[in-house]
Amino acid sequence: AFENEPKIPQRFLIASLPVGLNSGGFPSHDVADLYVQQLRLHGYNMARIDFVEAVLMEGRKADFDYNPEQLDRFYYLVSALKNNGIYLILNGLSSDNGGYGNISERWIGKMQLHQSIYFDIEKQAHWKKLITTMYGNTNSYTGMSLLKDPVMAGLILVNEGNLVFVNRQGVLPAFKPTFAKWLKAKYGSNQALKVAWGKELNAGENLDTGLIEFPAIDAWTSKRMADVQQFYFETEKKTTDWMTQYARQQGYQGLVTNYNLWHAPAAQATRGQLQWVDMHNYFGHPEYTGGQEMTVRQDSMLADSAGYYRELASAKHIGKPFTVTEHGQIFWNPYRRENGLVLPAYAAFQNWSGICQHSGAIALSYVGVAGRKTNIEPFAVAYDPIARASETLAALLYLRGDVTPAKHTLGVKFGPVDAFEKSAHLGNTPSDISKLSLVTGVGLDWQGQALNKSKQVAYDGQVDFNQKGFALINNGVKQNDTSKDSLGVKLDGLLKKYTGNLAYKINKVGVIADERWSARLQNLRDAHWLNDTNLTSAESGIYQSDTNELTLDSAQKRMVVITPKTEAVVFDKLESIQLKQLKVLEADSASLVAVSAMDDQTLQNSKRMLVVLATDARNSGMRFADSAETKLTSMGSNPVMIKTTKIKLSLQNSNAKNLKVFSTNLRGQRQDAIPVALTSPIQKNDSIEFTLDTSTLSHGPTTYFEISL
């Protein structure tokens, strides 16, 4: 919310700015003005700048000896954003090398700042100096420091600094005595630890010598794992506390957050202690194998019921701002058009505070600067016509608010047992819980704190993280459990009785997970949260929102959005698809197609509409090591090529007799006239039919078309 309107929630469409070592650093003043102008035109009202310290320290020999030209450009960019009403989210620490000088390859982490900042006094002092030198000095263009400037709405203290993540390749030896000290405080003696851990305590491990091993990253539940996760939880909380205190002492009054990665319940518990929750997640994150070689999965995100989105939705906490400052279905995944509907539509449905597709939201042209490549690469939004189309839809579905928020919200109560004992480092939110986010509003409630703090709590039903049950909340008071058992729930009870912690691993797979989801769904129906026309089916893998606006069919790899101002579908199977005003009559390739009113009218009455049509895009000359095209050997070069398609559409509209259709180029400039016919019977005169064939356009394939009088 804004300071002068604290009761009116605000949404932010966040632009990840194209700033980095391979783009010449921060733009010149003239170019910065052009960038900011484009941000405004695209609808962005917030920006995120990553790796500020890496750009300022490139080529510098002494610690904190920032490049004066880059610092000046950074300050000017901040002022330009501020003057145009665009807020900022910045990282306290992005690069593992921080402000250390004399580092030749700054993108290669050499100083272990992310790991060492938890226990190394010198590294902690380094972080503090980063904050004061990057953001604490007066910006001559604004007359105040960033820390005191309201344009800086959010500070991510350490980007992607979760302990389990930074130690995923092995825990630093320096952590062992710290962990042993923590265990000593908890148990009192080595003998007491032996009693608690039993056979898990290995010969040679001893609290007094500090030789206590950490479990492997892929280890399952155990006494050792539970203690390590609780140790991480308390250490992360302590670290966030001193960092926040320091930022406040320097005059910063905005929101702070931390630990914006990892989906295990223990990580969710840590975020439950924060003022603001931020998350990152991707579908098809590249796996790097050396040189240009990398692999990207080539399957559909919808096929697993949008698990990538569900992981994000499962991280939201009731009563806290929730942003996703990095998301994406990564190039060259051929289904990445799916992200154009899934992420913005469900973000609006869940009423998230901000979303940001990473990275490089806008580009001024395909002519690069400072030798930067301008073809498509993973995490290069601006040069990918498919990712750019997704951002256009985000401005409409999410920021404009075309998608209605959920009618109801479930609080998911969880506590230390769920976080530390019943799951491990590679654990996740049970699928029967995360799938609820496709149907109704969902948010975590750590230890029931949100319900206990206020009778005005923003949820009207409650479920437990690892237990059956559903309870209505009336005026902040929990009512009687209204749930019914299913076969899966009954089997759950037997497993927990006879197999202990193994049950929590078993119940996340196969028939039991499906039965648990079926039981959750029946609970919603019994509570009348879903109307009689709602299409959600556990057996068929169909999920329809409680507003009936969003429908995801995982088996068909299809998602449909039907709202008063926008109708859209992303599909894989080539068949006729009826929405409400819009109908896909024929198509020769899998696509995303959306029609949005652009004149503040409903789609039925609009006189000016935008059509978004997305398929796939590739660089010229891309080469792969396998027929499935998962392993890349050459990224190729310009020109970027859009996969052509031919699609026949019907649109019902009260102005049908006078509507015309035009293609536009990627700048939005009108180009070719498209033939339009009134739909039979002619006397009805309320529908038009037209065919979009992107292979025949005079200006080449595009992702945008215009319908207007």
XYZ file of C-alpha atoms in Angstrom:
709
model
C 0.000 0.000 0.000
C 1.039 3.608 -0.471
C 1.763 5.704 2.617
C -1.118 8.098 1.947
C -3.538 5.228 1.183
C -2.514 2.509 3.671
C -5.768 0.557 3.386
C -5.655 0.170 -0.407
C -3.392 -2.723 -1.486
C -1.143 -2.035 -4.470
C 0.158 -4.478 -7.045
C 3.508 -4.111 -8.737
C 4.532 -5.313 -12.167
C 8.273 -5.435 -11.653
C 10.832 -4.991 -14.417
C 14.140 -6.764 -14.053
C 16.471 -4.149 -15.506
C 19.036 -5.092 -18.186
C 22.049 -4.020 -16.137
C 25.169 -6.149 -15.939
C 28.796 -6.603 -16.825
C 27.948 -7.969 -20.270
C 25.723 -4.981 -21.095
C 28.245 -2.259 -20.369
C 27.016 -1.726 -16.833
C 24.541 1.024 -16.030
C 23.221 2.968 -19.036
C 24.303 6.498 -19.886
C 21.951 9.300 -18.860
C 20.340 9.532 -22.297
C 19.845 5.788 -22.557
C 18.557 5.616 -18.980
C 15.844 8.114 -19.905
C 14.864 5.956 -22.876
C 14.783 2.814 -20.720
C 12.566 4.463 -18.135
C 10.246 5.789 -20.826
C 9.852 2.256 -22.154
C 9.182 0.930 -18.663
C 6.330 3.408 -18.301
C 4.916 2.496 -21.713
C 4.996 -1.209 -20.842
C 3.127 -0.615 -17.593
C 5.876 -1.339 -15.077
C 5.570 0.468 -11.748
C 8.552 -1.114 -10.001
C 12.056 -2.206 -11.037
C 14.613 -4.594 -9.625
C 18.342 -4.152 -10.170
C 20.545 -7.173 -9.517
C 24.322 -7.295 -8.938
C 24.806 -3.584 -8.295
C 28.093 -4.193 -6.474
C 29.449 -6.387 -9.280
C 28.959 -3.596 -11.823
C 30.437 -0.937 -9.540
C 33.494 -3.104 -8.769
C 34.283 -4.405 -12.253
C 37.997 -3.934 -12.949
C 38.685 -2.229 -9.606
C 41.763 -3.159 -7.576
C 40.932 -1.872 -4.086
C 38.012 -2.915 -1.882
C 34.931 -0.694 -2.241
C 36.680 1.450 -4.863
C 33.574 1.885 -6.993
C 33.872 2.974 -10.602
C 32.869 6.674 -10.407
C 31.231 6.715 -13.838
C 29.143 3.632 -13.059
C 28.187 5.037 -9.658
C 27.063 8.287 -11.277
C 25.019 6.357 -13.844
C 23.451 4.260 -11.089
C 22.432 7.374 -9.188
C 20.987 8.959 -12.326
C 18.998 5.823 -13.166
C 17.531 5.834 -9.662
C 16.472 9.470 -10.047
C 14.931 8.810 -13.475
C 12.915 5.924 -12.075
C 11.800 8.032 -9.134
C 10.744 10.936 -11.336
C 8.545 8.546 -13.295
C 6.860 6.956 -10.287
C 8.712 3.643 -10.548
C 9.764 2.095 -7.258
C 12.873 -0.007 -6.616
C 13.767 -3.352 -5.078
C 17.496 -3.811 -4.465
C 19.719 -6.510 -3.015
C 22.007 -5.907 -0.065
C 24.282 -8.639 -1.407
C 24.072 -10.170 -4.879
C 27.611 -11.252 -5.709
C 29.642 -13.714 -3.664
C 32.553 -11.312 -4.224
C 30.773 -8.304 -2.724
C 32.913 -5.171 -2.650
C 36.268 -6.952 -2.690
C 38.747 -5.610 -5.228
C 41.331 -7.258 -7.461
C 38.965 -9.989 -8.695
C 39.363 -10.688 -12.389
C 36.136 -12.620 -13.051
C 33.460 -11.135 -10.870
C 30.742 -13.555 -11.989
C 32.708 -16.426 -10.445
C 32.158 -16.504 -6.677
C 35.520 -16.542 -4.922
C 35.025 -14.925 -1.518
C 32.274 -17.198 -0.097
C 30.325 -14.249 1.245
C 26.951 -15.996 1.053
C 28.162 -18.819 3.289
C 30.554 -16.988 5.590
C 28.300 -14.057 6.443
C 26.534 -16.229 9.020
C 29.533 -16.684 11.325
C 32.533 -14.687 10.056
C 32.816 -11.272 11.762
C 34.920 -9.825 8.935
C 32.357 -10.884 6.310
C 29.553 -9.405 8.394
C 31.432 -6.099 8.573
C 31.902 -6.296 4.794
C 28.141 -6.619 4.291
C 27.529 -3.583 6.497
C 30.015 -1.526 4.508
C 28.325 -2.617 1.271
C 25.023 -1.271 2.549
C 26.455 2.092 3.615
C 28.673 2.638 0.557
C 26.169 1.520 -2.107
C 23.008 2.948 -0.613
C 23.975 5.207 2.295
C 25.702 8.097 0.512
C 23.803 11.084 -0.872
C 22.611 10.769 -4.450
C 23.315 14.161 -6.021
C 20.362 13.731 -8.407
C 17.792 13.209 -5.640
C 19.443 15.001 -2.722
C 19.153 12.027 -0.394
C 20.599 8.570 0.134
C 18.809 5.543 -1.243
C 18.350 4.184 2.270
C 16.309 7.279 3.137
C 14.596 7.602 -0.232
C 11.012 6.259 -0.374
C 11.667 5.129 -3.955
C 13.493 2.146 -2.440
C 10.442 0.133 -1.454
C 12.182 -3.149 -0.711
C 15.593 -4.424 0.376
C 16.512 -8.077 -0.113
C 19.223 -8.358 2.534
C 21.077 -11.222 0.816
C 19.841 -12.558 -2.493
C 19.333 -16.353 -2.514
C 21.199 -16.753 0.754
C 19.324 -19.690 2.315
C 21.730 -21.825 4.349
C 20.614 -25.070 2.753
C 21.096 -23.554 -0.717
C 24.512 -21.968 -0.198
C 25.729 -25.221 1.408
C 24.195 -27.547 -1.198
C 27.641 -28.554 -2.527
C 28.973 -29.182 0.967
C 28.882 -27.393 4.307
C 31.906 -25.244 5.123
C 34.071 -26.789 7.885
C 33.709 -23.564 9.850
C 30.027 -24.386 10.404
C 30.802 -27.518 12.428
C 31.908 -25.854 15.691
C 28.982 -23.431 15.430
C 26.561 -26.330 15.046
C 28.239 -28.244 17.879
C 27.869 -25.206 20.130
C 24.182 -25.014 19.251
C 23.723 -28.720 20.038
C 25.558 -28.270 23.330
C 23.136 -25.510 24.284
C 20.158 -27.710 23.376
C 21.243 -31.033 24.897
C 23.812 -30.051 27.511
C 26.216 -32.926 26.978
C 27.479 -35.442 24.472
C 25.754 -38.208 26.430
C 22.401 -36.448 26.187
C 22.930 -36.010 22.444
C 23.681 -39.725 22.144
C 20.453 -40.560 23.939
C 18.491 -38.239 21.626
C 20.106 -39.323 18.367
C 20.716 -42.956 19.245
C 22.500 -44.865 16.506
C 22.546 -41.773 14.312
C 25.482 -40.397 16.323
C 28.536 -41.908 14.664
C 31.743 -43.002 16.316
C 34.140 -40.082 16.493
C 31.414 -37.443 16.587
C 31.639 -35.363 19.744
C 30.216 -32.068 20.947
C 33.356 -31.188 22.870
C 35.621 -31.498 19.823
C 33.090 -29.840 17.518
C 33.150 -32.803 15.153
C 29.490 -33.204 14.251
C 28.688 -33.996 10.632
C 25.891 -32.448 8.591
C 23.509 -34.718 6.645
C 23.804 -34.970 2.871
C 21.615 -32.600 0.897
C 19.443 -35.524 -0.254
C 19.169 -37.261 3.135
C 15.666 -37.970 4.440
C 14.156 -37.331 7.851
C 16.155 -38.166 10.975
C 16.997 -36.712 14.379
C 20.144 -35.221 12.845
C 18.174 -33.674 9.966
C 15.598 -32.212 12.345
C 18.300 -30.577 14.467
C 20.185 -29.227 11.449
C 17.012 -27.687 10.044
C 16.182 -26.094 13.384
C 19.780 -24.828 13.641
C 19.513 -23.294 10.166
C 16.145 -21.767 11.078
C 17.481 -20.081 14.214
C 20.717 -18.989 12.526
C 18.846 -17.434 9.609
C 16.495 -15.620 11.991
C 19.437 -14.267 14.009
C 21.219 -13.137 10.834
C 18.147 -11.367 9.468
C 17.654 -9.616 12.808
C 21.124 -8.022 12.926
C 20.998 -7.103 9.244
C 17.588 -5.479 9.623
C 18.710 -3.612 12.720
C 21.737 -2.254 10.871
C 19.660 -1.112 7.876
C 17.239 0.635 10.229
C 20.116 2.366 12.008
C 21.201 3.780 8.646
C 17.765 5.298 8.144
C 16.059 2.686 5.971
C 12.314 2.433 6.679
C 11.119 0.258 3.792
C 10.343 -3.446 3.697
C 13.086 -6.036 4.216
C 13.207 -9.697 3.304
C 15.614 -12.606 2.939
C 15.884 -16.279 1.896
C 13.985 -16.039 -1.393
C 14.752 -19.556 -2.533
C 14.040 -23.198 -1.591
C 10.700 -24.899 -1.076
C 11.263 -27.215 1.903
C 8.923 -26.666 4.877
C 11.900 -25.547 6.994
C 12.542 -22.720 4.510
C 8.867 -21.781 4.681
C 9.190 -21.615 8.474
C 12.104 -19.182 8.192
C 10.149 -16.946 5.835
C 7.254 -17.015 8.294
C 9.375 -14.823 10.587
C 9.935 -12.134 7.951
C 8.167 -8.834 7.376
C 7.799 -9.498 3.646
C 8.101 -12.788 1.743
C 9.836 -12.923 -1.633
C 10.441 -15.994 -3.801
C 12.233 -17.185 -6.930
C 11.350 -20.183 -9.064
C 11.723 -21.373 -12.646
C 10.428 -24.078 -14.912
C 13.273 -25.490 -16.971
C 16.199 -23.777 -15.259
C 19.271 -24.583 -17.401
C 21.783 -27.166 -16.268
C 25.257 -26.053 -17.312
C 27.719 -28.673 -18.513
C 30.637 -26.522 -19.649
C 31.359 -24.091 -22.457
C 28.188 -23.250 -24.360
C 26.718 -26.637 -23.546
C 23.637 -26.601 -21.353
C 20.403 -28.540 -21.068
C 16.832 -27.285 -20.722
C 13.843 -29.580 -20.278
C 11.453 -29.653 -23.222
C 8.172 -30.698 -21.599
C 5.018 -28.833 -20.637
C 4.633 -26.989 -17.350
C 0.889 -27.666 -17.419
C 1.366 -31.430 -17.601
C 2.315 -31.602 -13.911
C -0.542 -29.314 -12.889
C 1.692 -26.226 -12.994
C 3.951 -27.479 -10.214
C 6.317 -24.556 -10.756
C 3.524 -22.111 -9.943
C 2.227 -24.247 -7.064
C 5.645 -24.142 -5.407
C 5.489 -20.361 -5.488
C 1.902 -20.219 -4.253
C 2.832 -22.498 -1.350
C 5.336 -19.916 -0.095
C 2.845 -17.110 0.471
C 2.184 -16.321 4.139
C -1.113 -14.947 5.360
C -0.965 -11.272 6.268
C 2.438 -10.555 4.677
C 3.312 -8.886 1.360
C 4.290 -11.580 -1.143
C 6.371 -10.978 -4.257
C 7.989 -13.192 -6.864
C 11.040 -11.251 -8.058
C 12.302 -14.039 -10.318
C 10.121 -16.342 -12.371
C 10.156 -17.801 -15.839
C 9.623 -20.762 -18.124
C 13.064 -20.673 -19.591
C 14.196 -20.451 -23.208
C 14.431 -22.710 -25.217
C 11.580 -24.703 -23.643
C 9.065 -24.879 -26.521
C 6.069 -24.614 -24.178
C 7.162 -21.382 -22.518
C 4.110 -19.570 -23.898
C 2.272 -21.337 -21.024
C 3.888 -18.959 -18.553
C 2.062 -16.060 -20.183
C -1.200 -17.291 -18.695
C -0.196 -19.353 -15.681
C 1.937 -16.922 -13.722
C 0.045 -13.618 -14.144
C -3.423 -15.177 -14.000
C -2.804 -17.148 -10.825
C -0.808 -14.284 -9.279
C -3.911 -12.122 -9.696
C -6.135 -14.929 -8.417
C -3.963 -15.274 -5.295
C -3.640 -11.475 -4.995
C 0.158 -11.428 -4.832
C 1.880 -8.094 -4.244
C 4.348 -8.148 -7.158
C 5.711 -10.325 -9.974
C 8.897 -10.093 -12.026
C 9.944 -12.230 -14.988
C 13.732 -12.481 -14.866
C 15.597 -10.807 -16.458
C 16.151 -7.816 -18.763
C 12.529 -6.780 -19.218
C 13.026 -4.289 -22.027
C 15.495 -3.581 -24.836
C 15.672 -0.566 -27.085
C 16.495 -2.588 -30.204
C 18.118 -5.765 -31.453
C 21.287 -3.708 -31.964
C 23.316 -4.340 -28.829
C 25.539 -2.084 -26.775
C 29.015 -2.806 -25.404
C 29.247 -5.997 -27.407
C 26.222 -7.553 -25.719
C 24.558 -10.376 -27.619
C 21.059 -9.496 -28.736
C 19.734 -12.912 -29.673
C 17.594 -14.918 -27.262
C 19.304 -16.554 -24.299
C 17.965 -18.061 -21.090
C 16.844 -15.261 -18.766
C 16.783 -12.680 -21.594
C 13.166 -11.528 -21.637
C 13.421 -8.512 -23.924
C 14.865 -10.364 -26.916
C 12.396 -13.260 -26.707
C 9.071 -12.448 -28.419
C 7.366 -15.190 -26.403
C 8.565 -13.888 -23.040
C 7.656 -10.341 -24.069
C 4.137 -11.478 -24.950
C 3.928 -12.950 -21.452
C 4.783 -9.548 -19.977
C 2.026 -7.913 -22.032
C -0.475 -10.370 -20.608
C 0.906 -9.785 -17.111
C 0.090 -6.084 -17.467
C -3.514 -6.973 -18.332
C -4.363 -10.072 -16.327
C -2.414 -9.113 -13.213
C -1.661 -5.401 -12.988
C -4.881 -4.159 -14.607
C -6.745 -6.767 -12.583
C -8.663 -8.562 -15.321
C -8.537 -11.780 -13.271
C -10.700 -11.664 -10.143
C -9.084 -12.627 -6.810
C -10.239 -15.847 -5.151
C -13.582 -15.750 -3.352
C -12.133 -17.632 -0.382
C -8.760 -18.096 1.291
C -7.429 -21.124 3.140
C -4.905 -20.669 5.901
C -2.463 -23.597 5.933
C -1.370 -24.047 9.522
C 2.061 -25.584 10.110
C 4.613 -25.663 12.890
C 8.045 -26.938 13.980
C 7.112 -30.621 13.700
C 6.020 -30.145 10.071
C 9.057 -28.006 9.256
C 11.877 -29.872 10.994
C 10.805 -33.438 11.791
C 8.429 -34.532 9.037
C 10.415 -33.210 6.091
C 14.015 -32.727 4.992
C 16.186 -30.441 2.852
C 14.620 -31.663 -0.399
C 11.102 -31.758 1.006
C 8.253 -29.740 -0.418
C 4.694 -28.748 0.307
C 2.448 -31.817 -0.084
C 0.718 -31.791 -3.462
C -2.742 -32.025 -1.887
C -1.998 -28.672 -0.235
C -0.342 -26.960 -3.205
C -3.112 -28.001 -5.611
C -5.543 -26.000 -3.506
C -3.874 -22.884 -4.974
C -5.346 -23.772 -8.380
C -8.854 -23.710 -6.937
C -8.992 -21.184 -4.099
C -6.891 -18.676 -2.198
C -4.053 -20.165 -0.154
C -1.531 -18.872 2.374
C 0.683 -20.346 5.069
C 0.047 -19.575 8.725
C 3.162 -20.342 10.792
C 2.007 -21.787 14.126
C -1.419 -20.208 13.656
C 0.002 -16.751 14.346
C -2.103 -14.963 11.729
C -5.310 -16.357 13.207
C -4.256 -15.649 16.773
C -3.143 -12.067 16.138
C -6.343 -10.665 14.713
C -10.033 -11.411 14.539
C -9.945 -9.716 11.126
C -7.589 -12.323 9.677
C -7.786 -12.594 5.893
C -8.821 -16.225 5.621
C -12.086 -18.044 6.069
C -10.972 -21.665 6.224
C -8.070 -23.598 7.713
C -6.260 -26.836 6.908
C -3.252 -28.439 8.556
C -0.038 -29.013 6.600
C 0.310 -32.756 7.236
C -3.114 -33.687 8.579
C -6.568 -34.341 7.211
C -9.302 -31.878 7.948
C -10.940 -28.632 6.994
C -12.354 -26.057 9.375
C -14.295 -22.916 8.592
C -13.238 -19.650 10.218
C -16.065 -17.363 11.303
C -15.137 -13.900 12.597
C -11.661 -15.154 13.434
C -12.961 -18.181 15.352
C -12.262 -21.726 14.193
C -15.438 -23.771 13.734
C -15.887 -27.519 13.922
C -13.984 -29.671 11.437
C -16.241 -30.393 8.455
C -14.021 -32.924 6.669
C -14.745 -36.481 5.662
C -12.270 -39.335 5.410
C -11.252 -40.848 2.090
C -9.372 -44.056 1.413
C -6.128 -42.105 1.165
C -6.716 -40.361 4.478
C -7.456 -43.677 6.205
C -4.312 -45.237 4.724
C -2.400 -42.186 5.929
C -3.471 -42.902 9.470
C -2.309 -46.506 9.284
C 1.035 -45.494 7.779
C 1.692 -42.947 10.493
C 0.799 -45.469 13.152
C 3.001 -48.290 11.899
C 5.812 -46.716 9.815
C 6.655 -43.498 11.656
C 8.394 -40.773 9.659
C 8.505 -42.994 6.579
C 4.803 -42.266 6.190
C 5.496 -38.643 5.343
C 7.647 -39.719 2.411
C 5.154 -42.326 1.217
C 2.092 -40.104 1.377
C 3.511 -37.640 -1.126
C 3.438 -40.113 -4.027
C 1.047 -42.181 -6.074
C -2.444 -43.191 -5.118
C -2.256 -41.823 -1.573
C -1.360 -38.312 -2.748
C -4.205 -38.460 -5.281
C -6.663 -39.632 -2.635
C -5.565 -36.890 -0.258
C -6.214 -34.313 -2.978
C -9.603 -35.868 -3.696
C -10.488 -35.560 -0.005
C -9.383 -31.909 0.102
C -11.508 -31.168 -2.939
C -14.560 -32.841 -1.427
C -14.102 -30.725 1.688
C -14.313 -27.571 -0.449
C -17.462 -28.818 -2.154
C -19.083 -29.739 1.150
C -18.336 -26.225 2.426
C -19.973 -24.793 -0.740
C -16.766 -23.012 -1.731
C -17.187 -24.364 -5.275
C -20.466 -23.913 -7.127
C -22.329 -26.673 -8.933
C -20.883 -25.703 -12.316
C -17.248 -25.816 -11.172
C -15.339 -28.267 -13.383
C -12.612 -29.277 -10.925
C -12.047 -33.037 -11.027
C -9.380 -34.931 -9.098
C -9.777 -37.927 -11.399
C -9.387 -35.958 -14.646
C -6.689 -33.527 -13.534
C -8.909 -30.504 -14.131
C -8.699 -27.479 -11.836
C -11.147 -24.586 -12.000
C -10.888 -21.553 -9.752
C -13.653 -20.758 -7.269
C -14.372 -17.726 -9.473
C -14.822 -20.040 -12.496
C -12.501 -17.724 -14.488
C -9.429 -19.994 -14.647
C -9.436 -23.606 -15.827
C -6.334 -25.786 -16.086
C -6.533 -29.211 -17.744
C -3.251 -30.994 -17.053
C -3.981 -34.017 -19.263
C -4.732 -31.798 -22.268
C -1.915 -29.332 -21.429
C -4.458 -26.560 -21.717
C -5.365 -23.491 -19.681
C -8.356 -21.236 -20.287
C -8.947 -17.738 -18.899
C -12.406 -16.178 -19.237
C -12.903 -12.720 -17.699
C -15.048 -9.751 -18.750
C -12.083 -7.933 -20.347
C -9.779 -10.772 -21.449
C -10.301 -14.257 -22.803
C -7.330 -16.495 -23.488
C -6.317 -20.079 -24.039
C -2.990 -21.859 -24.282
C -3.343 -25.259 -25.896
C -1.388 -28.217 -27.201
C -4.081 -30.339 -28.838
C -5.327 -28.979 -32.170
C -9.109 -28.845 -31.880
C -11.951 -26.357 -31.699
C -12.074 -24.575 -28.321
C -15.066 -22.528 -27.176
C -14.473 -19.850 -24.535
C -17.242 -17.242 -24.095
C -16.844 -14.407 -26.584
C -13.807 -16.050 -28.217
C -13.651 -19.358 -30.063
C -10.694 -21.121 -31.646
C -12.140 -22.667 -34.796
C -8.969 -24.138 -36.295
C -5.223 -24.080 -35.619
C -2.256 -25.735 -37.271
C 0.112 -25.558 -34.275
C 0.045 -25.354 -30.494
C -0.321 -21.740 -29.414
C -1.410 -19.168 -26.888
C -4.093 -16.791 -28.082
C -5.660 -13.998 -26.044
C -8.031 -11.142 -26.817
C -8.189 -8.167 -24.431
C -10.360 -5.061 -24.453
C -8.201 -1.924 -24.481
C -10.874 0.772 -24.048
C -12.198 0.070 -20.553
C -15.149 -1.851 -21.985
C -16.011 -5.502 -21.656
C -14.840 -7.768 -24.434
C -18.448 -8.075 -25.566
C -18.745 -4.319 -26.178
C -15.167 -3.221 -26.793
C -14.304 -1.150 -29.852
C -10.545 -1.617 -29.548
C -8.922 -4.937 -28.694
C -5.470 -6.476 -28.590
C -4.817 -10.011 -29.777
C -1.754 -11.786 -28.394
C -0.626 -14.843 -30.358
C 2.418 -16.779 -29.130
C 3.984 -20.014 -30.364
C 7.762 -20.431 -30.019
C 10.866 -18.505 -31.034
C 14.445 -19.552 -31.662
C 17.728 -18.029 -32.771
C 19.002 -18.775 -36.248
C 21.457 -21.646 -36.383
C 20.876 -23.171 -32.955
C 22.470 -26.601 -32.651
C 21.736 -29.487 -30.305
C 23.441 -32.701 -29.268
C 20.238 -34.763 -29.236
C 17.056 -35.165 -31.277
C 14.891 -34.041 -28.342
C 16.781 -30.706 -28.392
C 17.400 -30.711 -24.659
C 21.194 -30.316 -24.871
C 22.451 -27.187 -26.605
C 25.827 -27.011 -28.315
C 25.404 -23.616 -30.030
C 23.074 -20.756 -29.079
C 22.957 -19.531 -32.658
C 22.675 -15.886 -33.674
C 20.354 -13.265 -35.107
C 17.904 -13.001 -36.662
C 15.473 -14.311 -34.068
C 12.837 -16.483 -35.736
C 9.213 -16.811 -34.579
C 7.468 -20.102 -35.313
C 4.681 -19.337 -37.763
C 1.117 -20.456 -37.221
C -2.275 -20.289 -38.862
C -5.259 -19.948 -36.557
C -8.915 -19.220 -37.322
C -10.851 -17.353 -34.647
C -14.408 -16.275 -33.985
C -15.202 -13.315 -31.730
C -18.629 -12.288 -30.493
C -18.910 -8.517 -30.096
C -21.748 -5.996 -30.263
C -19.766 -3.938 -32.795
C -19.081 -6.887 -35.095
C -20.447 -5.216 -38.247
C -17.804 -2.494 -38.108
C -14.771 -4.291 -36.687
C -11.497 -4.509 -38.605
C -8.411 -6.606 -37.850
C -4.778 -5.578 -38.399
C -1.425 -7.120 -37.688
C 1.068 -5.008 -35.784
C 4.823 -5.262 -35.554
C 6.589 -5.911 -32.259
C 6.559 -2.152 -31.578
C 2.760 -2.164 -31.728
C 2.566 -0.237 -35.012
C -0.324 -1.153 -37.322
C 0.711 -3.090 -40.437
C -1.372 -5.471 -42.607
C -5.169 -5.542 -42.871
C -6.593 -9.004 -42.140
C -9.767 -10.141 -43.979
C -12.823 -10.281 -41.683
C -16.161 -12.023 -42.234
C -19.396 -11.857 -40.276
C -20.264 -15.182 -38.727
C -23.265 -17.036 -40.131
C -26.145 -16.611 -39.818
C -25.569 -13.155 -41.268
C -28.724 -11.662 -39.773
C -27.289 -12.132 -36.280
C -24.398 -9.756 -37.041
C -22.747 -10.111 -33.623
C -19.682 -12.221 -34.415
C -16.718 -12.019 -36.734
C -14.408 -14.691 -38.093
C -10.841 -14.091 -39.194
C -7.694 -16.102 -39.844
C -4.284 -15.086 -38.548
C -1.549 -16.587 -40.718
C 1.782 -15.278 -39.482
C 3.672 -16.847 -42.395
C 2.053 -14.483 -44.905
C 2.461 -11.111 -43.185
C 4.377 -8.505 -45.178
C 6.474 -7.543 -42.140
C 7.170 -11.078 -40.982
C 5.733 -13.038 -38.045
C 4.464 -11.140 -35.011
C 2.837 -11.795 -31.647
C 0.356 -8.889 -31.747
C -2.782 -7.986 -33.695
C -5.337 -5.196 -33.347
C -9.135 -5.374 -33.579
C -10.831 -1.991 -33.832
C -13.445 0.076 -35.627
